[in-house]
XYZ file of C-alpha atoms in Angstrom:
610
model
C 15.663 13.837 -11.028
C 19.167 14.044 -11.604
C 20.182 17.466 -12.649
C 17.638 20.204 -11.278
C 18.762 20.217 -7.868
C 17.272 23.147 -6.756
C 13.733 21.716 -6.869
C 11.734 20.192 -4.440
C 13.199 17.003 -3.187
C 9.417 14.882 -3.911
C 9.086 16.115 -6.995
C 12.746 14.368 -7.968
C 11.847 11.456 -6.075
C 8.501 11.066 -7.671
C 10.095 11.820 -11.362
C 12.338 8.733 -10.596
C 9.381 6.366 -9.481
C 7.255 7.780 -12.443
C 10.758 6.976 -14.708
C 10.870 3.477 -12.184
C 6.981 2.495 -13.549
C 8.220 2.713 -17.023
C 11.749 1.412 -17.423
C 10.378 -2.277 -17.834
C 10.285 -1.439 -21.830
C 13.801 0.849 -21.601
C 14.589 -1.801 -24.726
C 12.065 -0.230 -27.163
C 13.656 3.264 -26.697
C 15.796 5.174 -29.024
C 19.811 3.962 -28.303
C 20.451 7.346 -27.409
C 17.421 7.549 -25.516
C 18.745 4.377 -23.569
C 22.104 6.139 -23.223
C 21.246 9.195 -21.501
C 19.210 7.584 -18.997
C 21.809 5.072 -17.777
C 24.139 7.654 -17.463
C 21.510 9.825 -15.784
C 20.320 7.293 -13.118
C 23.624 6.412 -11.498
C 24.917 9.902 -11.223
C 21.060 10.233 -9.037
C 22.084 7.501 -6.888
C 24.539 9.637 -5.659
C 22.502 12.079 -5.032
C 22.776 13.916 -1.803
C 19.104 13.356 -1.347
C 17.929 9.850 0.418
C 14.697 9.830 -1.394
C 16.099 10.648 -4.541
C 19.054 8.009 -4.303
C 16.298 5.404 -2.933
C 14.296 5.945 -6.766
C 17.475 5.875 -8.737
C 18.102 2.682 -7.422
C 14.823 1.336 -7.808
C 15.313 2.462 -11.579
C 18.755 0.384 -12.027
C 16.799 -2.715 -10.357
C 14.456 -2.566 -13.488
C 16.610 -1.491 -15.742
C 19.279 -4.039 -15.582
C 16.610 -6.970 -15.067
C 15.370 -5.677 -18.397
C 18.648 -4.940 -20.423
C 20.173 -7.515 -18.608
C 24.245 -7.559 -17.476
C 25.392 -7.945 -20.703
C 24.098 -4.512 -21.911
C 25.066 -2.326 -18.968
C 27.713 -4.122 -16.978
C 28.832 -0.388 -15.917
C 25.814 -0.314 -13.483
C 27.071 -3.777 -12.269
C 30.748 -2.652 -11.881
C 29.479 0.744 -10.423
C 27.263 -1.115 -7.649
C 29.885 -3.563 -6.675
C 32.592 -0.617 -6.538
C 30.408 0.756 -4.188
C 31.079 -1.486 -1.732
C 34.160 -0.848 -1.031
C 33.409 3.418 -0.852
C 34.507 5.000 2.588
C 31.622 6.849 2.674
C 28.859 4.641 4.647
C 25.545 5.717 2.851
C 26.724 4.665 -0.434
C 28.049 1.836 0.465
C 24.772 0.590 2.505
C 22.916 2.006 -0.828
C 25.076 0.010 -3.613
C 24.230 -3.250 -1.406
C 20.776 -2.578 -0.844
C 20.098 -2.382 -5.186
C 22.501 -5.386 -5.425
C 20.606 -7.062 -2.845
C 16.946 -5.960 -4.462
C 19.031 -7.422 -8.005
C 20.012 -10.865 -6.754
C 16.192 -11.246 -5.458
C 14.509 -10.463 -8.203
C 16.256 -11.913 -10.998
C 19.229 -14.373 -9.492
C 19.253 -16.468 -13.022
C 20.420 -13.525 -15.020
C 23.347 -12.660 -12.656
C 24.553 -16.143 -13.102
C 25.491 -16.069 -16.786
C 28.636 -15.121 -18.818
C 28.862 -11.450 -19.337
C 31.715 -11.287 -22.598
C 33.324 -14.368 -21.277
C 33.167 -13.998 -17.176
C 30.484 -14.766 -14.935
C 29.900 -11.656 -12.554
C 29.132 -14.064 -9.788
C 32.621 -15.254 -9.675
C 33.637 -11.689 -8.440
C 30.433 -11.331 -6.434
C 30.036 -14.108 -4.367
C 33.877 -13.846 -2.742
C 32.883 -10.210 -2.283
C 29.501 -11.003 -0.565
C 31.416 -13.444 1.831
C 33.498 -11.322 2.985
C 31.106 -8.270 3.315
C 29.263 -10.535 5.802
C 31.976 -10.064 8.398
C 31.257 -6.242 7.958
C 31.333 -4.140 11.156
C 28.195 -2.678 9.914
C 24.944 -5.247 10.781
C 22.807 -3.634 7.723
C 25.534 -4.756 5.207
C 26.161 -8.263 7.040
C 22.540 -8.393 6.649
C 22.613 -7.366 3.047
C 25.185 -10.006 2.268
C 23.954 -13.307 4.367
C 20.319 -12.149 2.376
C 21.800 -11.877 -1.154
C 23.855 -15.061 -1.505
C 20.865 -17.023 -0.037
C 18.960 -16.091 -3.309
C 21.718 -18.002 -5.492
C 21.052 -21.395 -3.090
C 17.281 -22.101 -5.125
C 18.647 -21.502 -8.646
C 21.504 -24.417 -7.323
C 23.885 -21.342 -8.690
C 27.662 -22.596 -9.775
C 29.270 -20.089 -8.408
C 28.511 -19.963 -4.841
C 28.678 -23.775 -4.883
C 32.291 -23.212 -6.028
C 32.618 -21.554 -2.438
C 30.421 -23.670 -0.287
C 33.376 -24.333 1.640
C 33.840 -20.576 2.577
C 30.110 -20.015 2.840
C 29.158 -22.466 5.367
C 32.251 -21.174 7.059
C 30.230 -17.823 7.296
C 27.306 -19.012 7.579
C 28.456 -20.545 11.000
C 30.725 -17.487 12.008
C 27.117 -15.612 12.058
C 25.119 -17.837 13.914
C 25.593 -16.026 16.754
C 25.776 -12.141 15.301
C 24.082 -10.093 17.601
C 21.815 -8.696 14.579
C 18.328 -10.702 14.763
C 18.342 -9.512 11.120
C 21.299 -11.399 10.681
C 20.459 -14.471 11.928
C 17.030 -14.501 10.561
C 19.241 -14.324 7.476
C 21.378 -17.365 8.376
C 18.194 -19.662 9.395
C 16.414 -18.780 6.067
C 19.950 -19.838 4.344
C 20.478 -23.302 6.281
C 16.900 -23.536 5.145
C 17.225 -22.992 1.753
C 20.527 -25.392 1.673
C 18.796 -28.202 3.249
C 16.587 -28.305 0.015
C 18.985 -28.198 -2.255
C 22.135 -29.070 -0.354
C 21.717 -31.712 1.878
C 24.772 -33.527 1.303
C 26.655 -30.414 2.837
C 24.592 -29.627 5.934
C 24.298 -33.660 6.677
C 27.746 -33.673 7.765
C 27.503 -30.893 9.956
C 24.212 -31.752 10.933
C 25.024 -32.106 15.295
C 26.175 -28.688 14.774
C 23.262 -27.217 12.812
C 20.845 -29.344 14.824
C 22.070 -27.322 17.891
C 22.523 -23.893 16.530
C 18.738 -24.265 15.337
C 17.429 -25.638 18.784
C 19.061 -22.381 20.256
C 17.287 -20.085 17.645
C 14.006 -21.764 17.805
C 13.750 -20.261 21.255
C 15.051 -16.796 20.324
C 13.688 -13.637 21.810
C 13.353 -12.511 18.687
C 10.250 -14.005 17.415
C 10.950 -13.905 13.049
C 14.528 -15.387 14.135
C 12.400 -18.221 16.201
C 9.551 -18.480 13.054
C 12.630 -19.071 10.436
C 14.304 -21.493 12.811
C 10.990 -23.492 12.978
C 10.893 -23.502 9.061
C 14.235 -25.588 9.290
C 11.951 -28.529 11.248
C 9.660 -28.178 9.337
C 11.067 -28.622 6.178
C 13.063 -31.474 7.782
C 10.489 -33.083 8.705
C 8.468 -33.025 5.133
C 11.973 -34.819 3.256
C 11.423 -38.104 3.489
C 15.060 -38.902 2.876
C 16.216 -36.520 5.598
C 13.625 -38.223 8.059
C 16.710 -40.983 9.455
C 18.620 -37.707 10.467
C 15.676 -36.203 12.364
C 14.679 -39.427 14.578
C 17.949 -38.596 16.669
C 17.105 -35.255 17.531
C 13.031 -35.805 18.520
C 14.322 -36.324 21.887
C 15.559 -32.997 22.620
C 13.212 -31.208 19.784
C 10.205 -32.063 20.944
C 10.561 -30.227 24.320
C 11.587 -27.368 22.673
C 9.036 -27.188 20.119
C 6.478 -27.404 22.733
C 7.691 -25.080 25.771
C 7.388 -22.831 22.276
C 3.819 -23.687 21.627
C 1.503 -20.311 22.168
C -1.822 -20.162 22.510
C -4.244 -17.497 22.343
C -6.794 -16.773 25.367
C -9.158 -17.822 22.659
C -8.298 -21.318 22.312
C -8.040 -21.582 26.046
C -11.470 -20.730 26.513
C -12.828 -22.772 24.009
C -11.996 -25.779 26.186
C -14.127 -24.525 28.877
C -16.267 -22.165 26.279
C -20.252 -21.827 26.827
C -21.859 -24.617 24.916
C -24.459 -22.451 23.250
C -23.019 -18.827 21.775
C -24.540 -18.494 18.545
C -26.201 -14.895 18.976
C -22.797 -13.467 20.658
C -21.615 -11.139 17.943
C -17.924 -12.211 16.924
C -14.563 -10.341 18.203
C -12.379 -9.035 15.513
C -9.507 -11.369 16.805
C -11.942 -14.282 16.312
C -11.893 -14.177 12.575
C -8.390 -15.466 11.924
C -7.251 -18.691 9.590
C -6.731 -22.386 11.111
C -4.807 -24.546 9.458
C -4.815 -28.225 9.631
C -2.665 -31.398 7.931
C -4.063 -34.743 7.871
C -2.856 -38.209 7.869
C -4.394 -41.114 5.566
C -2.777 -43.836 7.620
C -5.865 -45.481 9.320
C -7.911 -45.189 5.768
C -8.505 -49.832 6.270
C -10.412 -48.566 9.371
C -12.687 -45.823 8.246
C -15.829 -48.032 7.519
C -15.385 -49.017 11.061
C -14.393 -45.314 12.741
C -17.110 -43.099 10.060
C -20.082 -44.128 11.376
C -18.641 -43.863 14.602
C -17.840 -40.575 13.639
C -21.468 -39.392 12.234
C -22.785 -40.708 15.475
C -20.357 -38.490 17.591
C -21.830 -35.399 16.120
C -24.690 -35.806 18.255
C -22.450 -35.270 21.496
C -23.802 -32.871 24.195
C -20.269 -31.323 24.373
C -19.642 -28.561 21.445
C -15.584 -29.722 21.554
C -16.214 -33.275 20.492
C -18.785 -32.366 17.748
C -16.394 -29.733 16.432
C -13.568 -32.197 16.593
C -16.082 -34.417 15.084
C -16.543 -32.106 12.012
C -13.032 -31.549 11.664
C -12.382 -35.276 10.958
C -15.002 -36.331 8.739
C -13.275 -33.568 6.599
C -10.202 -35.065 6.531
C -11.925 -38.427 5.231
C -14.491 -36.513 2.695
C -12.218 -37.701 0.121
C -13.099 -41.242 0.637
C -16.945 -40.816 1.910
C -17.361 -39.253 -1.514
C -15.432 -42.226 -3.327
C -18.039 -44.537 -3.839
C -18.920 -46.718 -6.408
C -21.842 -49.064 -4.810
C -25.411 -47.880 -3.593
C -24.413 -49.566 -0.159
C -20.956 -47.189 0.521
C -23.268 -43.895 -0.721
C -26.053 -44.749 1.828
C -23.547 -46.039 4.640
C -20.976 -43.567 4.642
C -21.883 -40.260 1.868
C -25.610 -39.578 2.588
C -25.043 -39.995 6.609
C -21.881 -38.017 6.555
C -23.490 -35.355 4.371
C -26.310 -35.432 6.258
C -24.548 -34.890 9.515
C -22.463 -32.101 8.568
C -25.199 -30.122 7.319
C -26.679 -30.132 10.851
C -23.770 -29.544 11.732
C -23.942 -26.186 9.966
C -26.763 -24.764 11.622
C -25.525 -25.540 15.236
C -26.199 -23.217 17.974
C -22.146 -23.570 18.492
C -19.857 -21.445 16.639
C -17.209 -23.533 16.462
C -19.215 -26.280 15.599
C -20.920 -23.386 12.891
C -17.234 -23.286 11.412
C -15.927 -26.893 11.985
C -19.050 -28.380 9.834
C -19.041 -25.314 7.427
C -15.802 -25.745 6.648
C -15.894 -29.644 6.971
C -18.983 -29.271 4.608
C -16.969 -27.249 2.072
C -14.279 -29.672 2.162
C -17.017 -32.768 0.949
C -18.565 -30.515 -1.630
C -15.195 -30.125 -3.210
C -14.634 -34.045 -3.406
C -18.099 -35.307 -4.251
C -18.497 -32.363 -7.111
C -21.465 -32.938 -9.313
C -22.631 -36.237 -7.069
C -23.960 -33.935 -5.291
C -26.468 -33.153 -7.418
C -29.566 -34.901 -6.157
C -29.254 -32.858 -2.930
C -29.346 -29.528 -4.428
C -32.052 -28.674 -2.767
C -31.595 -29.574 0.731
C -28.050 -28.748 0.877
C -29.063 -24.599 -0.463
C -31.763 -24.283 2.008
C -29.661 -25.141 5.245
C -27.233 -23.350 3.976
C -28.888 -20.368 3.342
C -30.821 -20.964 7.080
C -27.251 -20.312 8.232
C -27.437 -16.956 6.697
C -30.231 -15.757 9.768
C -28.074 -17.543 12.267
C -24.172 -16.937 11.758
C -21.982 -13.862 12.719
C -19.616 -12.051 10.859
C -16.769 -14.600 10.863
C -18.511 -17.818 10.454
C -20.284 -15.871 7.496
C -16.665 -15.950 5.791
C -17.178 -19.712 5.786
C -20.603 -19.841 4.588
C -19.472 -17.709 1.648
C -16.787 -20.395 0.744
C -18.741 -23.100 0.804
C -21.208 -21.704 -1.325
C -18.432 -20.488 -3.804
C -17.178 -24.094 -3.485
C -20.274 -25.501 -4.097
C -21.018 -23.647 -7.383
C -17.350 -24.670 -8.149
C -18.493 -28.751 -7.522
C -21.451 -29.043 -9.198
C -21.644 -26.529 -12.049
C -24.330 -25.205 -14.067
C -26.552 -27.983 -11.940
C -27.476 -24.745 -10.282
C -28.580 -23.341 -13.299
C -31.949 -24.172 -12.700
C -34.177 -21.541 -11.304
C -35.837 -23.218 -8.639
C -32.053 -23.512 -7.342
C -31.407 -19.796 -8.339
C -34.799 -18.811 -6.044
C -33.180 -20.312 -3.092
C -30.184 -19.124 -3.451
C -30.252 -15.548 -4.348
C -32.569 -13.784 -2.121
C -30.513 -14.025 0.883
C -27.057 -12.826 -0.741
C -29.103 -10.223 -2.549
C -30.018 -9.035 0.536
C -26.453 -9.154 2.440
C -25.152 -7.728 -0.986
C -27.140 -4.714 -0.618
C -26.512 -3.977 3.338
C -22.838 -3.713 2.978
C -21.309 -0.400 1.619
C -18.840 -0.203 -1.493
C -15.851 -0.449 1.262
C -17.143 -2.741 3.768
C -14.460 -4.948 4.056
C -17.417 -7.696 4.183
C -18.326 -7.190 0.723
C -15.267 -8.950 -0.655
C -15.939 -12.412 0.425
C -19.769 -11.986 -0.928
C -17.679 -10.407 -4.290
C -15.875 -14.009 -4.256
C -18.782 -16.173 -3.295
C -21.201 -14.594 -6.663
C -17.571 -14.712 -9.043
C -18.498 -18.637 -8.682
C -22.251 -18.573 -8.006
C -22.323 -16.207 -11.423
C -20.873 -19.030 -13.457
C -22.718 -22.066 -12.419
C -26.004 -20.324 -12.708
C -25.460 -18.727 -15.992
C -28.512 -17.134 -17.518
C -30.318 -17.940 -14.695
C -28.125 -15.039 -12.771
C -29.626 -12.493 -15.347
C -32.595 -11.063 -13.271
C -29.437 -10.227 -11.087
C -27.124 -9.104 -13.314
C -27.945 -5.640 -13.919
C -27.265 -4.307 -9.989
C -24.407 -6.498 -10.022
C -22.611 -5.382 -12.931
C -22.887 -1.792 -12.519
C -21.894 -1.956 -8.707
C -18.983 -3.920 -9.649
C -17.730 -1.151 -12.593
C -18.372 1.737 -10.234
C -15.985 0.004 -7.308
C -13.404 -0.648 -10.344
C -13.930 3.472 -11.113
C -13.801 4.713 -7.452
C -10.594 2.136 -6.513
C -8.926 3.657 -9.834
C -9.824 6.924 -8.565
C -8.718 6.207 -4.619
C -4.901 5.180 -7.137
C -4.595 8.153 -8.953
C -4.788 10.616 -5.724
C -2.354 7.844 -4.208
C -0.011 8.624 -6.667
C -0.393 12.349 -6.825
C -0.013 12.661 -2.876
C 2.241 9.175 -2.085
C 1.635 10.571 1.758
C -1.829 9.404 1.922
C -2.521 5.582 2.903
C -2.307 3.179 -0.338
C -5.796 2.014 -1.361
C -6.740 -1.517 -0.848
C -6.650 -3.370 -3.989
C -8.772 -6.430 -2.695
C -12.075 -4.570 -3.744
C -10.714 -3.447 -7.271
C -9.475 -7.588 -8.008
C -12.813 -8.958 -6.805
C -14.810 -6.600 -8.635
C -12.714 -7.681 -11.667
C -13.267 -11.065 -11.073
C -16.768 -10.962 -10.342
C -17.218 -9.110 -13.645
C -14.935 -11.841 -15.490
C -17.768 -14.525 -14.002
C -20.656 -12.276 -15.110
C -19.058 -12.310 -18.691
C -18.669 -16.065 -18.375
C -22.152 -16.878 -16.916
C -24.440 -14.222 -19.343
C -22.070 -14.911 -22.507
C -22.973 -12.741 -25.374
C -25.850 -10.944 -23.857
C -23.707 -9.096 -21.196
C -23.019 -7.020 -24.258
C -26.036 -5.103 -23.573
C -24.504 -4.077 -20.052
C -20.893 -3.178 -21.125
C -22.251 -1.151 -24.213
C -24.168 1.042 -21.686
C -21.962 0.938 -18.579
C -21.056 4.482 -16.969
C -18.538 5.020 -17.125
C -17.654 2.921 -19.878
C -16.302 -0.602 -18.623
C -13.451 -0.773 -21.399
C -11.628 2.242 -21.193
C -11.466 1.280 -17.124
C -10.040 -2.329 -18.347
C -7.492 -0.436 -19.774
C -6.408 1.725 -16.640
C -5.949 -1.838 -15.088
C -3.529 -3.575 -17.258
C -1.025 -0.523 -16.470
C -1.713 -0.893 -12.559
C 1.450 -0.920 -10.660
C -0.001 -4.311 -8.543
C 0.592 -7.576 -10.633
C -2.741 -9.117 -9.571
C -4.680 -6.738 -10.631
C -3.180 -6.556 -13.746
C -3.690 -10.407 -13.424
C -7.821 -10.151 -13.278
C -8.010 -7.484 -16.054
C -6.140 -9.785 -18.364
C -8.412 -12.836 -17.890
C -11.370 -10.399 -17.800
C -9.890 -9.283 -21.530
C -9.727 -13.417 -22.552
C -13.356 -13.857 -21.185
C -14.305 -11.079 -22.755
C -12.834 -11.905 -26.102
C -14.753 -15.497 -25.551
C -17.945 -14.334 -24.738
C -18.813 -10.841 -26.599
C -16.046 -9.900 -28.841
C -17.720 -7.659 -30.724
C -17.345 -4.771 -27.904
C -14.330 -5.448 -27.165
C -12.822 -5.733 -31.209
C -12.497 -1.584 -31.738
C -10.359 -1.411 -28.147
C -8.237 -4.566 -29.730
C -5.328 -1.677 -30.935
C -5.095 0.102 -27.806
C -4.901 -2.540 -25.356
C -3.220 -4.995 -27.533
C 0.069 -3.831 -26.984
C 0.242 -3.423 -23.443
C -1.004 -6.494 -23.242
C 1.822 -7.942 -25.159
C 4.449 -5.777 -23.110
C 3.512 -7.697 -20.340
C 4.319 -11.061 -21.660
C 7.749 -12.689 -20.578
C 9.967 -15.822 -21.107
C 11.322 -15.855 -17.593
C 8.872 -13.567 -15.282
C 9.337 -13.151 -11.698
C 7.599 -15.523 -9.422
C 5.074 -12.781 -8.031
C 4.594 -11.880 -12.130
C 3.732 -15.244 -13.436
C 0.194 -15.509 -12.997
C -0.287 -12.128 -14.754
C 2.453 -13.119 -17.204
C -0.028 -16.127 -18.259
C -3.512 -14.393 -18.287
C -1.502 -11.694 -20.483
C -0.499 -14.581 -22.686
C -3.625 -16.399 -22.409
C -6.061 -13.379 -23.261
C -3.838 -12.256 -26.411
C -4.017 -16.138 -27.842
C -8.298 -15.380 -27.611
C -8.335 -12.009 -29.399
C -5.893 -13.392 -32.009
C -8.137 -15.907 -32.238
C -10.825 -13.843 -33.111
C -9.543 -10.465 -34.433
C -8.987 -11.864 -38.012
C -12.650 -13.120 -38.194
């Protein structure tokens, strides 16, 4: 990477990314080993080469969050020196690693290195970098000391003074980069710093008015974060009231809608067969208040009754508030609140479900979902009922509201358990998913929701699944092989697109709830999967994605539950990368995996001694 210049410029770049992929465990190497390659990476980042200095630097991010500061402050000291070079590129370059540095590990920059904190050095520096002439590096700066705000870091609070100073002075920069940057800051100080932006709150207040109508639309997205997160503190909320006046004008003339919403208010009333749009099948998102809960036995039956509107808007709307209030129609402790207010509500939404709306299709599916989770195994009783209209809705929904169904089934399994264990339930149930499961190709982008939906169904239904299992299981380890496959060529030829991971994660998953469901006789399966499931297990804990490292960890820990014995002569290989993966303080994206890793070595230690 560093010394044969003469050869082709990718194949240095990709020697750094392959030495990038495993610098994480630079500590277990020789000292000299160590040595050579710090020296070796920061005379690449010089390198005359953009791709080549662009690897070196990812290397010196890992490197130094692994050896930390206090074993290679000369990568520090070289980085910050860089900041002041004449030449541009390496300038923009040493920010962009420091930058990359203060992100991913802030609490290990803000420590005593040999009896001085680097920050005290840094943070000055970063101030006064903002008022570069260059916009990348004010952008670099504003970004970097924002990641010290969270971690309530000593050192910059040393120089609020001079930071809200420049915080201000680039309100106005002329990069939307950099005030994106300054919005995300005042964000991140109103958290943790109200007592400083309280005084200056007119001025702030004003400034973020302004940017909440910028033309840029991120700059306008991070200056509604600021409301928002004003408005969730309740001991901000006497320093908002004086400013609704003027906000709320703002914050509406900023409202957008989508041609789709406007038609729904004047949308045909019956549009069940028209095949969805792909912009149709895009999230909602709702909050709810609980303020008017004294008046619910009054406005809930007032509520079931309004589903029988002629007008799809109010039923939908209908839907959509009974959900909010599923919490309490499934509360009940008296025969007279479940037949009142659960079994009518229940009731209702179901019918709901198999409206020949669509948005009344998704407003009860989802409102549905929403009382499954709350009443769990109360439901029960229903079983029946509740898995034949919602497997009706299988003949009668398009693509997106089938996206629904599949949750509420998931959610449903989730609720009420191995209830559906029961094979009568399992004869309902399957058939229909069976059949969607085996429409849809291995890259349908359909077949991950289904992959979610039977992770959950697998589970509840346990050993009633296993006149299923077979197909299942072997689809799922043939998508694991071809997705590994689809990574490999990625990484020989980086110019091709990057494979989804989605259908590698599900397919883990779903094989994690076979392995849960079947117990010990799945061992039958993995002992004659093709290719073998294990040594494919394997390929996934080194995967450069964290969650899919993430699902082939708790696949391991089900595994080592459920059928140790084929997984006890694999225990030495994948035991220690297992381990490797394990850390006191991982990065937020890394601490799911970090757990499962943990989590799945406590089961085969468990065991392995036995």
């Amino acid at each position: 990477m560093a010394h044969l210049t003469t050869e082709d410029d990718r194949v240095r770049a990709v020697a750094g990314l392959l030495l990038k992929n495993n610098a994480k465990t630079i500590t277990k190497s020789p000292a000299e080993v160590v040595e050579y390659v710090k020296v070796t990476v920061l005379i690449a980042f010089r390198d005359r080469v953009k791709e080549v200095r662009d690897a070196a630097g990812q290397v010196i991010v890992t490197m130094m969050g692994s050896l930390e500061v206090v074993q290679w402050p000369e990568a520090l000291m070289k980085l910050v020196e860089g900041l002041d070079s004449p030449d541009p590129i390496i300038k923009a370059s040493s920010f962009s690693v420091l930058e990359k540095a203060c992100e991913d590990y802030p609490k290990k920059l803000d420590k005593d290195v040999n009896g001085q904190r680097p920050l005290d050095f840094m943070i000055p520096k970063f101030i006064q970098m903002a008022d570069d002439t260059n916009p990348r590096i004010r952008s670099h700066a504003i970004t970097s000391l924002s990641h010290f705000i969270a971690i309530q870091s000593q050192s910059l609070f040393a120089n609020i003074d001079a930071y809200m100073a420049c915080l201000f002075r680039r309100a106005a920069d002329e990069s939307a980069d950099v005030r994106r940057g300054v919005c995300s800051s005042l964000v991140l100080l109103l958290v943790a710093r109200p007592d400083r932006l309280i005084p200056d709150m007119p001025s702030v207040a004003q400034f973020m008015l302004y940017t909440t109508q910028d033309k840029d639309e991120n700059v306008a997205l991070e200056a509604c974060e600021f409301w928002l997160t004003f408005a969730e503190e309740p001991d901000l909320t006497p320093h908002l009231a004086p400013l609704v006046p003027e906000l709320a004008p703002v914050l509406l003339k900023c409202m957008v809608y989508s041609e789709d919403d406007l038609a729904w208010l004047v949308g045909p009333e019956e549009d069940a067969d028209v095949a969805d749009k792909e912009s149709d099948i895009k999230p909602r998102h709702y909050g709810c208040i609980d303020a008017i809960e004294p008046h619910l036995p009054m406005i809930i039956p007032f509520l079931i009754e309004t589903l029988n509107d002629q007008k799809p808007l109010v039923r939908s709307i209908a839907c959509w508030t009974l959900g909010r209030y599923a919490h309490w129609c499934t509360n009940f402790e008296t025969d007279e609140h479940r037949n009142q207010f659960f079994v009518p509500a229940m009731e209702g939404l179901l019918r709901m479900v198999l409206d020949s709306n669509k948005r009344v299709q998704e407003a009860g599916c989802s409102a549905f979902a929403t009382l499954e989770e709350d009443a769990g195994a109360r439901l029960a009783p229903y079983l029946e009922p509740i898995l034949r209209n919602l497997m009706y809705a299988f003949e009668k929904y398009q693509q997106k509201n089938l996206l629904i169904l599949y949750d509420a089934l998931g959610t449903l399994a989730d609720a009420v358990g191995n209830e559906l264990e029961n094979p009568m339930y399992v004869n309902i149930l399957m058939p229909p998913l069976i059949k969607r499961w085996e429409l849809l190709a291995d890259d349908d982008d359909d077949l991950i929701p289904l992959l979610e939906c039977l992770s959950s169904i697998t589970m509840a239904t346990g050993h009633g699944f296993g006149p299923y299992a077979e197909p299942v299981f072997n689809r799922c380890v043939q998508i694991v092989h071809h997705s590994l496959l689809a990574w490999e060529e990625y990484h020989r030829n980086p110019e091709l697109d990057e494979p989804d991971r989605p259908f590698l994660i599900v397919s883990l998953d779903l094989l994690s709830g076979l392995v849960q469901g079947l117990g010990g006789t799945i061992e039958v399966l993995i002992a004659r999967s093709n290719p073998p499931l294990l040594p494919l297990v394997g390929i996934c804990l080194k995967h450069p994605q964290a969650p899919v490292r993430q699902s082939a960890y708790a696949l391991i820990g089900d595994m080592a539950i459920s059928c140790f014995g084929v997984l006890r002569m694999y225990v030495p290989t994948l035991m220690p990368e297992i381990i490797s993966q394990i850390e006191p303080e991982p990065k937020f994206e890394f601490i799911s995996a970090s757990n499962n890793a943990a989590w799945s070595v406590g089961e085969i230690a468990l065991r392995y001694g036995q």
